[in-house]
Coordinates of C-alpha atoms in Angstrom, one line a residue:
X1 CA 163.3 26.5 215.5
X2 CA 165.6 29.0 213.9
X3 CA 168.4 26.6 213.1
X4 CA 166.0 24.2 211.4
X5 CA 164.5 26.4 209.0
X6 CA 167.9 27.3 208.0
X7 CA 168.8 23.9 207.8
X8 CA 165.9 23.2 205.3
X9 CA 167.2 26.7 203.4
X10 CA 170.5 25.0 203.0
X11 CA 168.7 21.9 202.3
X12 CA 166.4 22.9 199.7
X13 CA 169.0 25.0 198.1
X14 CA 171.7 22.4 197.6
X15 CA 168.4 20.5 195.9
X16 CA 167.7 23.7 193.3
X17 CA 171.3 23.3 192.3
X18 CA 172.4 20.0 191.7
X19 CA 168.8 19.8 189.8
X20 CA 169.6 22.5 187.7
X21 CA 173.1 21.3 187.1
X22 CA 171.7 17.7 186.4
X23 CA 169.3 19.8 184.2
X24 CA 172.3 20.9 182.5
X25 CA 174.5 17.9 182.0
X26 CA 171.4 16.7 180.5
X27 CA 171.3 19.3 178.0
X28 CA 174.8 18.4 177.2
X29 CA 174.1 14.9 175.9
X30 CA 171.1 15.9 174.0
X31 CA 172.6 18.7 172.0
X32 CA 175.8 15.6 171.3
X33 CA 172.8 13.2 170.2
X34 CA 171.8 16.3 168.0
X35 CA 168.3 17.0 169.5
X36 CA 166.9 20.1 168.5
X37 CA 166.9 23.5 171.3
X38 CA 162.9 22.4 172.2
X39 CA 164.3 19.2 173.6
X40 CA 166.2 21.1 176.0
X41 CA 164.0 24.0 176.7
X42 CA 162.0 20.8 178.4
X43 CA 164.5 19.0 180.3
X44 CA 164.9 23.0 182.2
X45 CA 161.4 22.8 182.2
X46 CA 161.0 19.4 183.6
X47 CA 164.4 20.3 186.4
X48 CA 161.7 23.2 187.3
X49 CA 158.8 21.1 187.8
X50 CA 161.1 18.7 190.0
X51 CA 162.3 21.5 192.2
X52 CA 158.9 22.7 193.1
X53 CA 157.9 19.0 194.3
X54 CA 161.3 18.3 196.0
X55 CA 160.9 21.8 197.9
X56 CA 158.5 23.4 200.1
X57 CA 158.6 26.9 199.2
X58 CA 157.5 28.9 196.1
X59 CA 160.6 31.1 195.9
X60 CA 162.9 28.1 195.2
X61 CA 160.6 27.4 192.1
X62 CA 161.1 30.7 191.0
X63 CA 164.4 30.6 191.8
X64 CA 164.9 27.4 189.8
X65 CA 162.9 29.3 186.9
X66 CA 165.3 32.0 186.5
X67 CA 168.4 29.9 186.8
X68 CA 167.2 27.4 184.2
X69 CA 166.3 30.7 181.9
X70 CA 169.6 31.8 182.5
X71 CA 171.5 28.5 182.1
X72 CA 169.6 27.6 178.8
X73 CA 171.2 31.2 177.7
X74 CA 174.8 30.5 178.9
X75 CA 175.1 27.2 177.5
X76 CA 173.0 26.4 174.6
X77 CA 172.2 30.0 172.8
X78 CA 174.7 31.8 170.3
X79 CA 176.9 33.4 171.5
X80 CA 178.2 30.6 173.9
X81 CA 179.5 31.3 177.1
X82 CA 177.7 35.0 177.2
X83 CA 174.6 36.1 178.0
X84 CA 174.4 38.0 175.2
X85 CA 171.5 37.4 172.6
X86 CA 172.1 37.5 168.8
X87 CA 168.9 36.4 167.8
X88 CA 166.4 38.8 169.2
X89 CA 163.3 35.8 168.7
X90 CA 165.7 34.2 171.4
X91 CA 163.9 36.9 173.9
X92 CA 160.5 35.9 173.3
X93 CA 162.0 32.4 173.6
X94 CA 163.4 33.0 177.4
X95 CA 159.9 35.2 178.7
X96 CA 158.2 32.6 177.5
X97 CA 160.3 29.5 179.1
X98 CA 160.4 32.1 182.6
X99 CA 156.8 32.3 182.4
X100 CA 156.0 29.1 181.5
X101 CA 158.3 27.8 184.1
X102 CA 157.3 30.1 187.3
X103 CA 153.8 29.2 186.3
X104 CA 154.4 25.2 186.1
X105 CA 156.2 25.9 189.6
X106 CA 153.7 27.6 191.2
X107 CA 150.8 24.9 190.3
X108 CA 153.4 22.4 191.1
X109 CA 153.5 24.2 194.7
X110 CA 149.5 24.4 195.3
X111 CA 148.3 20.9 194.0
X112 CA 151.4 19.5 196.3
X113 CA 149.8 21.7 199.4
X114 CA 146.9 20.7 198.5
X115 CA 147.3 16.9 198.4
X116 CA 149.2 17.8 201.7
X117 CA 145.9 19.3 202.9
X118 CA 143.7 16.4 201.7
X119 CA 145.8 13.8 203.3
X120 CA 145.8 15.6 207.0
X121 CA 142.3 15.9 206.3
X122 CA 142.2 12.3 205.9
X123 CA 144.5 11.4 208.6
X124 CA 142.1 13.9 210.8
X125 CA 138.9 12.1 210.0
X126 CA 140.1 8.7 210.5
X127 CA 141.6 9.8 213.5
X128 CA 138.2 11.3 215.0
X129 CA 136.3 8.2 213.1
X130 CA 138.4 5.6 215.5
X131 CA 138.2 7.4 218.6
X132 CA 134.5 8.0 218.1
X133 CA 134.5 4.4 218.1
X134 CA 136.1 4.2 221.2
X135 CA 134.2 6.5 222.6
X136 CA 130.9 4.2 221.2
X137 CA 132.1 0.8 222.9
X138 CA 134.0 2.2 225.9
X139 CA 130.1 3.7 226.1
X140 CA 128.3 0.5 225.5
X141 CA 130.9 -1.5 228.3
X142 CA 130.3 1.1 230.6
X143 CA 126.6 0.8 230.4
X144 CA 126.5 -3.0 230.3
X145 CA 128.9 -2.7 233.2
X146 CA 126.8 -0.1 235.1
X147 CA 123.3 -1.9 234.6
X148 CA 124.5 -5.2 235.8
X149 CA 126.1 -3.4 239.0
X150 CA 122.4 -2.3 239.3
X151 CA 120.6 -5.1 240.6
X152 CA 122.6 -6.5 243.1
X153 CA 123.3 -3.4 244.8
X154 CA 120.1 -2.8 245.3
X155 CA 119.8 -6.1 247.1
X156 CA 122.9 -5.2 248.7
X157 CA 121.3 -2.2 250.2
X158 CA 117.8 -3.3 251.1
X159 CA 119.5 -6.5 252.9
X160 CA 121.6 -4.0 255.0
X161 CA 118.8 -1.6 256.0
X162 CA 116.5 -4.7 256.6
X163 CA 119.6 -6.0 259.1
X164 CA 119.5 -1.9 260.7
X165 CA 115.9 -2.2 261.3
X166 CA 116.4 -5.6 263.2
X167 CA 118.9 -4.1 265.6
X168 CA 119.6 -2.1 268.3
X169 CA 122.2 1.2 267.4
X170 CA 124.1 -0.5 269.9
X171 CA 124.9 -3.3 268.7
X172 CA 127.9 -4.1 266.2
X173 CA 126.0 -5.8 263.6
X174 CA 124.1 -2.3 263.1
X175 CA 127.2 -0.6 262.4
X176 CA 128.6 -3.3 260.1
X177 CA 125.3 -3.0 258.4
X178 CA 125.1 0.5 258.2
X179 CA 129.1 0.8 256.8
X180 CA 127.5 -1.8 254.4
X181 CA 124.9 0.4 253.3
X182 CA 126.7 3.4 252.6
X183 CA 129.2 1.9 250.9
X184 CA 126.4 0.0 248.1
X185 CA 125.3 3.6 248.2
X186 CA 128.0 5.6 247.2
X187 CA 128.7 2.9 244.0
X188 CA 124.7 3.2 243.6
X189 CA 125.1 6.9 242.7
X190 CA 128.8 6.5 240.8
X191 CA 127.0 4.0 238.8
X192 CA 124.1 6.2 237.9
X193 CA 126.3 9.0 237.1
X194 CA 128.4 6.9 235.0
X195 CA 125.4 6.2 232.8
X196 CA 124.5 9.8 232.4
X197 CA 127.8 10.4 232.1
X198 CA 127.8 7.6 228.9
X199 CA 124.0 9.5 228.0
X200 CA 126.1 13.1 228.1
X201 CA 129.1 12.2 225.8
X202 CA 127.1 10.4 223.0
X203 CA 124.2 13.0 223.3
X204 CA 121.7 10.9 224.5
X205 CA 121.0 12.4 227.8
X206 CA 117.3 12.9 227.4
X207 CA 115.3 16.1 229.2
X208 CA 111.7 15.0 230.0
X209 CA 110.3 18.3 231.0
X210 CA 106.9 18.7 233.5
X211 CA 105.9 21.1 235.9
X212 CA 107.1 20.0 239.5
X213 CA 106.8 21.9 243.0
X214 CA 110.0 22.6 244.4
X215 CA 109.1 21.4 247.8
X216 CA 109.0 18.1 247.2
X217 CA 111.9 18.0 244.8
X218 CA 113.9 19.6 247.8
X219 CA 112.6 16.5 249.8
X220 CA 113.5 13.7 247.7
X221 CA 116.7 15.1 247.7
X222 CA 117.2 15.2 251.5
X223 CA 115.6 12.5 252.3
X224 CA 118.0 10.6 250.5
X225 CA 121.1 12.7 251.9
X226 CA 119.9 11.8 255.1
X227 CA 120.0 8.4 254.8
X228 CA 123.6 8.9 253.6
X229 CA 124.6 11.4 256.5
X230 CA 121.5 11.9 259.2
X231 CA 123.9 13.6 261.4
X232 CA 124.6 16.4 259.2
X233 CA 121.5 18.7 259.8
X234 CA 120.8 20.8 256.3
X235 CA 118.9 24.1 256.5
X236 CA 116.0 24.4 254.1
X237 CA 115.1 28.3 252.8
X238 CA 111.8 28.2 250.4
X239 CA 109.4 30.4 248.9
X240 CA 106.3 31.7 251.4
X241 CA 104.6 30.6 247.7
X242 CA 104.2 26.8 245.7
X243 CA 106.7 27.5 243.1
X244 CA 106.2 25.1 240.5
X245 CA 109.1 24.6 238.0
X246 CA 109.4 22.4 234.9
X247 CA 111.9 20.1 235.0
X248 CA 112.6 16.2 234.8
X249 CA 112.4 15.5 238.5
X250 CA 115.1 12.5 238.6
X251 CA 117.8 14.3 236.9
X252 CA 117.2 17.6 239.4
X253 CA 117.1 15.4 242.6
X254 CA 120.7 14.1 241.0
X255 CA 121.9 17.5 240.5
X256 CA 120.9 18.5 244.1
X257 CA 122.1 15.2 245.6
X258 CA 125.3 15.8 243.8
X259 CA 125.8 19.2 245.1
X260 CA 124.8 18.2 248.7
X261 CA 127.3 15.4 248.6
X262 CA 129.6 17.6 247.7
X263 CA 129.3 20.0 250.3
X264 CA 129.2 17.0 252.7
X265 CA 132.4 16.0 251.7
X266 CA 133.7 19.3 252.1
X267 CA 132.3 20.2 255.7
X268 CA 132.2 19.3 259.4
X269 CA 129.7 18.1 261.2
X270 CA 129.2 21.4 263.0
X271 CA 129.5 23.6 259.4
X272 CA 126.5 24.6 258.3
X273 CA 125.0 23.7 254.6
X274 CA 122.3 25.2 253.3
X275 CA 119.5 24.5 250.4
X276 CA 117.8 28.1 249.1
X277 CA 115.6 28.4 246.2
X278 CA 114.6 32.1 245.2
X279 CA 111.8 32.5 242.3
X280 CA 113.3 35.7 239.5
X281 CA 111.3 36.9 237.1
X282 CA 112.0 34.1 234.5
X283 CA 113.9 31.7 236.2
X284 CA 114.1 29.6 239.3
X285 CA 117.3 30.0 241.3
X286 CA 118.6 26.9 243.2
X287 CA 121.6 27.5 246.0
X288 CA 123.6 24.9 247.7
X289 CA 126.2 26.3 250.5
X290 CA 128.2 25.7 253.2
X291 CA 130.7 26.8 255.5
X292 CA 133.6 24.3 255.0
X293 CA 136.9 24.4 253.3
X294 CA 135.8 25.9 250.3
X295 CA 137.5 26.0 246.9
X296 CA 141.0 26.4 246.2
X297 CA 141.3 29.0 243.6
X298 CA 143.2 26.4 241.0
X299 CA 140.6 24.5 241.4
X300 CA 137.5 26.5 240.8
X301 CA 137.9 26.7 237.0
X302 CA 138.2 23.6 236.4
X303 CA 135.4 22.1 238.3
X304 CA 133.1 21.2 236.3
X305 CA 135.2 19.1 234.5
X306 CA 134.7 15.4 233.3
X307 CA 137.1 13.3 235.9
X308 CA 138.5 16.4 237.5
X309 CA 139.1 16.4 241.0
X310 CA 140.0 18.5 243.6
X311 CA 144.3 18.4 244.1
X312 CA 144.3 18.6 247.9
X313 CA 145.8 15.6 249.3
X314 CA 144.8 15.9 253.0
X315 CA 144.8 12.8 255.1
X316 CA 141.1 12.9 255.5
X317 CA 139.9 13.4 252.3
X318 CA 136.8 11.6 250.8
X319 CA 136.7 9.6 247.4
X320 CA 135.8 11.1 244.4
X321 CA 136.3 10.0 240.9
X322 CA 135.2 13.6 238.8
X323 CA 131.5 12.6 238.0
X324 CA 129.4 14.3 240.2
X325 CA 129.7 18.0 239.4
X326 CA 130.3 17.2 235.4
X327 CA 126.9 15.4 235.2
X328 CA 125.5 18.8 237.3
X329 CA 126.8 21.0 234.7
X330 CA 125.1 18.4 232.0
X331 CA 122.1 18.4 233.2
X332 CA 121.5 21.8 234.2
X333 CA 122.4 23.3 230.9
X334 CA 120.3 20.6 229.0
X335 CA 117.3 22.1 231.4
X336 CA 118.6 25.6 229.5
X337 CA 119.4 26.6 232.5
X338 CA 123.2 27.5 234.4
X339 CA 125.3 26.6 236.6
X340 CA 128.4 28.1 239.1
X341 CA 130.5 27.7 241.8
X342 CA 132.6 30.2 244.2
X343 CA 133.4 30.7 247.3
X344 CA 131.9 32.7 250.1
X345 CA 134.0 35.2 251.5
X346 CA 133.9 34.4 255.2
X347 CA 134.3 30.6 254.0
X348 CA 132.7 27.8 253.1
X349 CA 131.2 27.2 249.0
X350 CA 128.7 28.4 246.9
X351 CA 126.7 26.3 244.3
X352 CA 123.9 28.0 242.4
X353 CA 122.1 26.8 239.2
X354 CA 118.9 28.2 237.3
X355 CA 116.1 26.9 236.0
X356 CA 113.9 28.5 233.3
X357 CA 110.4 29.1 234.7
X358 CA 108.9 28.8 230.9
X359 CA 108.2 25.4 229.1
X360 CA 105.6 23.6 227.8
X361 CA 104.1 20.4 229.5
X362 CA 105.9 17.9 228.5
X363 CA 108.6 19.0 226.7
X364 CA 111.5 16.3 225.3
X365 CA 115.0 18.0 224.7
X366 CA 117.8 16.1 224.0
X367 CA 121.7 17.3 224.6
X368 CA 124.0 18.0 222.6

């Protein structure tokens, strides 16, 4: 870095030089063609004015001022070849010309930073113009994508669990059904996170707020969980109390879905994983836990990240494309609520997000 701002010193100087020595030689041939002084007091001028644009740093204006000042007094003033002055008007003359000179340099200097300015400006908001198109159609072919996935997964998955409730758990048709089902499953939820993922980046991710009891939300959750993994066995921990919370049901029973396929992913069979909701004085306080592998610690600030996922590589590690927590933290902050992760100290993970126990009936809020 050093040796290239000394190479632009060098640079820059050389170009203050042979500028005013062009200035000079110009001077020359006007004084043989017998133009008066003036003509020459503005070629030094005009050498000045060149410097500043050619350069990039005031002092070489100034610097080009005082040597064309000087120059002008060398060469073209009586006596010759001195800096002495026999006219004394020849003073005013040269503060004037200094002046005039350092000030043309230093506009020079500002309208060429700002036109510098203006164009990055420029270059900035086409730049953010063509990737917020981008962003708009990668949107709308992600959508399109997503809703025609829709349909036929849902046939895909009623076929299989039509095929599970025809057989016997012994028989190997049930388990090719049920691999079936899970898989049309686990693309049913990447596709509904992808379009509220689509919702989140172009602010449309819509809150439609109504009081809801906590029980229920809890079971919706689980009962599709179950259907995912029924021999995982989740502990519930509720209020002795209906706690009724507003909220847009669906986009909760994501959040907690999310969360519980999460831990899921990260536990044993024999772990336990836990759902607790606690009531607080102005909030509601949802807790998803387990006792697996937990969090590594370069991982837990980055979490909650769009398309993040974990960097463990171990052999049995389960799919995840960096959807599932990002649209959690969406959604959750949308309700005006919060959302964090940690570990527990003797192992396992902790998720716990809030929602605000005030609202009114049928609130709308829109992200941002």
């Amino acid at each position: 870095m050093e040796k290239e701002k000394i190479k632009t010193y060098c640079k820059e100087s050389a170009i203050t030089c042979f500028i005013c020595l062009l200035s000079s030689v110009t001077g020359f041939v006007f004084r043989y063609a017998g133009f008066p002084e003036t003509n020459i007091v503005i070629i030094y001028l005009f050498g000045v004015v060149m410097t500043a644009r050619l350069t990039n740093y005031l002092a070489f204006g100034v610097i080009s001022s005082v040597m064309a000042t000087f120059a002008f007094n060398y060469l073209f003033t009586k006596p010759i070849h001195t800096f002495a002055v026999s006219d004394p008007s020849y003073l005013i003359t040269f503060a004037v010309m200094i002046f005039t000179a350092i000030a043309t340099s230093t506009m020079t200097i500002r309208m060429k930073k700002s036109m510098e300015e203006a164009r990055k400006r420029e270059i900035e908001k086409n730049a953010y113009k063509e990737k917020s198109e981008r962003e708009h159609y990668r949107g709308n072919i992600l959508r399109a994508i997503s809703h025609d996935l829709r349909t036929p997964l849902s046939g895909i998955m009623g076929t299989s669990e039509m095929i599970m409730d025809m057989s016997s758990k012994t028989e190997p048709r049930f388990e090719l059904a049920k691999g079936i089902w899970k898989d049309a499953d686990w693309l049913h939820t990447l596709v509904e996170n992808i379009l509220n993922m689509t919702r989140v980046e172009e602010g449309r991710l819509t809150i439609q707020k109504q009081p809801e009891v906590v029980d229920e939300i809890i079971e919706n959750a689980l009962e599709i969980i179950k259907k995912r993994a029924p021999e995982y066995d989740i502990q519930i921990e509720l209020p002795d109390d209906i706690l009724m919370v507003p909220m847009d049901a669906k986009l909760i029973i994501q959040v907690l879905v999310n969360l519980l396929d999460n831990a899921i992913k990260h536990s044993t069979v024999k772990q336990k994983i836990t759902v607790t909701v606690e009531e607080k004085p102005k909030c509601a306080v949802f807790i998803v836990s387990d006792n697996g592998e937990g969090i590594s610690e370069e991982d837990l600030p980055n979490i909650f990240e769009m398309f993040y996922t974990s960097r463990k590589n171990s052999a049995d590690s389960k799919r995840g494309v960096g959807f599932g927590l990002p649209i959690c933290d969406a959604i959750v902050k949308a309700h005006g609520g919060t959302i964090n992760a940690e570990n527990i100290s003797e192992g396992g993970a902790r998720f716990t997000f809030t929602l605000p126990l005030a609202a009114d009936e049928g609130e709308v809020i829109q992200s941002e």
